[in-house]
């Protein structure tokens, strides 16, 4: 019986870790989207704030200690990195660190010729 209970808790822990990864990925995509569409390095502060807000909305209960870092990569790309800690369900097994990275080009308007 104790082994069965441990397996059930471990399954719940794995499911919450998966959801935490998905929440961190969504927050990284949102932070990168804000930075990409608002001019890259000029919008880094706004992108980081939006990523933290999005992580707290989407990741509530599945990811803790969220950190969002957005940085320019060269002159034409931005990278958003979201890290956090997965929720601990099984006693004695610490929450696993979660890290998601999204990188993409800065959008720019090019008029028709």
Short mmCIF file of C-alpha atoms in Angstrom, two decimals:
data_model
loop_
_atom_site.label_atom_id
_atom_site.label_comp_id
_atom_site.label_asym_id
_atom_site.label_seq_id
_atom_site.Cartn_x
_atom_site.Cartn_y
_atom_site.Cartn_z
CA UNK A 1 0.00 0.00 0.00
CA UNK A 2 2.74 2.58 0.78
CA UNK A 3 4.34 1.94 -2.60
CA UNK A 4 1.02 2.51 -4.34
CA UNK A 5 0.50 5.81 -2.51
CA UNK A 6 4.03 6.91 -3.41
CA UNK A 7 3.41 6.08 -7.08
CA UNK A 8 0.19 8.11 -7.03
CA UNK A 9 1.94 11.11 -5.48
CA UNK A 10 4.85 10.77 -7.92
CA UNK A 11 2.37 10.76 -10.83
CA UNK A 12 0.72 13.93 -9.50
CA UNK A 13 4.19 15.49 -9.08
CA UNK A 14 5.07 14.67 -12.70
CA UNK A 15 1.78 16.14 -13.94
CA UNK A 16 2.35 19.37 -11.99
CA UNK A 17 5.91 19.56 -13.33
CA UNK A 18 4.54 19.24 -16.88
CA UNK A 19 2.01 22.01 -16.21
CA UNK A 20 4.75 24.18 -14.70
CA UNK A 21 6.86 23.73 -17.83
CA UNK A 22 3.88 24.71 -19.99
CA UNK A 23 3.20 27.81 -17.86
CA UNK A 24 6.86 28.86 -18.02
CA UNK A 25 6.90 28.33 -21.78
CA UNK A 26 3.75 30.43 -22.22
CA UNK A 27 5.22 33.23 -20.06
CA UNK A 28 8.46 33.17 -22.07
CA UNK A 29 6.52 33.35 -25.35
CA UNK A 30 4.47 36.28 -24.03
CA UNK A 31 7.55 38.18 -22.82
CA UNK A 32 9.31 37.59 -26.13
CA UNK A 33 6.20 38.67 -28.05
CA UNK A 34 6.02 41.97 -26.16
CA UNK A 35 9.73 42.65 -26.73
CA UNK A 36 9.58 41.65 -30.41
CA UNK A 37 6.56 43.77 -31.27
CA UNK A 38 7.54 46.86 -29.27
CA UNK A 39 10.99 47.53 -30.64
CA UNK A 40 13.32 45.02 -29.01
CA UNK A 41 15.75 46.48 -26.47
CA UNK A 42 13.57 49.54 -25.89
CA UNK A 43 10.80 47.34 -24.48
CA UNK A 44 12.82 44.96 -22.29
CA UNK A 45 11.44 46.28 -18.98
CA UNK A 46 7.88 46.15 -20.26
CA UNK A 47 8.43 42.61 -21.61
CA UNK A 48 9.85 41.35 -18.30
CA UNK A 49 6.92 42.84 -16.36
CA UNK A 50 4.41 41.28 -18.78
CA UNK A 51 6.18 37.90 -18.52
CA UNK A 52 6.01 37.97 -14.70
CA UNK A 53 2.34 38.97 -14.77
CA UNK A 54 1.53 36.26 -17.29
CA UNK A 55 3.41 33.64 -15.25
CA UNK A 56 1.48 34.58 -12.12
CA UNK A 57 -1.82 34.28 -14.00
CA UNK A 58 -1.16 31.09 -15.94
CA UNK A 59 1.27 29.43 -13.53
CA UNK A 60 -0.62 30.03 -10.32
CA UNK A 61 -0.24 26.88 -8.23
CA UNK A 62 2.16 25.06 -10.58
CA UNK A 63 5.29 27.24 -10.63
CA UNK A 64 6.90 29.27 -7.84
CA UNK A 65 9.76 31.78 -7.55
CA UNK A 66 9.38 32.92 -11.15
CA UNK A 67 12.16 34.97 -12.72
CA UNK A 68 11.84 36.54 -16.17
CA UNK A 69 14.86 37.89 -18.05
CA UNK A 70 14.63 39.46 -21.50
CA UNK A 71 17.75 40.48 -23.40
CA UNK A 72 18.66 41.65 -26.87
CA UNK A 73 20.64 39.18 -28.95
CA UNK A 74 22.58 41.13 -31.51
CA UNK A 75 20.76 43.94 -33.25
CA UNK A 76 17.77 42.04 -34.54
CA UNK A 77 16.68 39.39 -32.00
CA UNK A 78 15.47 39.12 -28.41
CA UNK A 79 15.62 36.22 -25.97
CA UNK A 80 13.25 35.63 -23.05
CA UNK A 81 14.25 33.23 -20.27
CA UNK A 82 11.74 32.18 -17.60
CA UNK A 83 12.94 30.16 -14.63
CA UNK A 84 11.06 28.94 -11.60
CA UNK A 85 10.58 26.04 -9.25
CA UNK A 86 7.99 23.33 -9.69
CA UNK A 87 5.55 22.69 -6.87
CA UNK A 88 6.58 20.04 -4.33
CA UNK A 89 3.97 17.34 -3.73
CA UNK A 90 6.00 14.35 -2.55
CA UNK A 91 7.59 15.08 0.85
CA UNK A 92 11.37 14.82 0.74
CA UNK A 93 11.60 15.41 -3.01
CA UNK A 94 12.34 19.10 -3.62
CA UNK A 95 10.64 21.04 -6.39
CA UNK A 96 12.47 20.72 -9.68
CA UNK A 97 13.87 23.84 -11.40
CA UNK A 98 12.04 24.81 -14.55
CA UNK A 99 13.67 26.83 -17.35
CA UNK A 100 12.17 27.85 -20.67
CA UNK A 101 13.85 29.95 -23.37
CA UNK A 102 12.25 31.69 -26.36
CA UNK A 103 14.20 33.65 -28.96
CA UNK A 104 12.95 35.42 -32.06
CA UNK A 105 13.52 38.30 -34.46
CA UNK A 106 12.40 41.84 -33.70
CA UNK A 107 9.51 42.77 -35.92
CA UNK A 108 9.96 45.79 -38.14
CA UNK A 109 7.72 47.55 -40.60
CA UNK A 110 8.87 47.57 -44.18
CA UNK A 111 6.73 49.66 -46.53
CA UNK A 112 5.78 48.43 -49.97
CA UNK A 113 8.05 49.59 -52.73
#
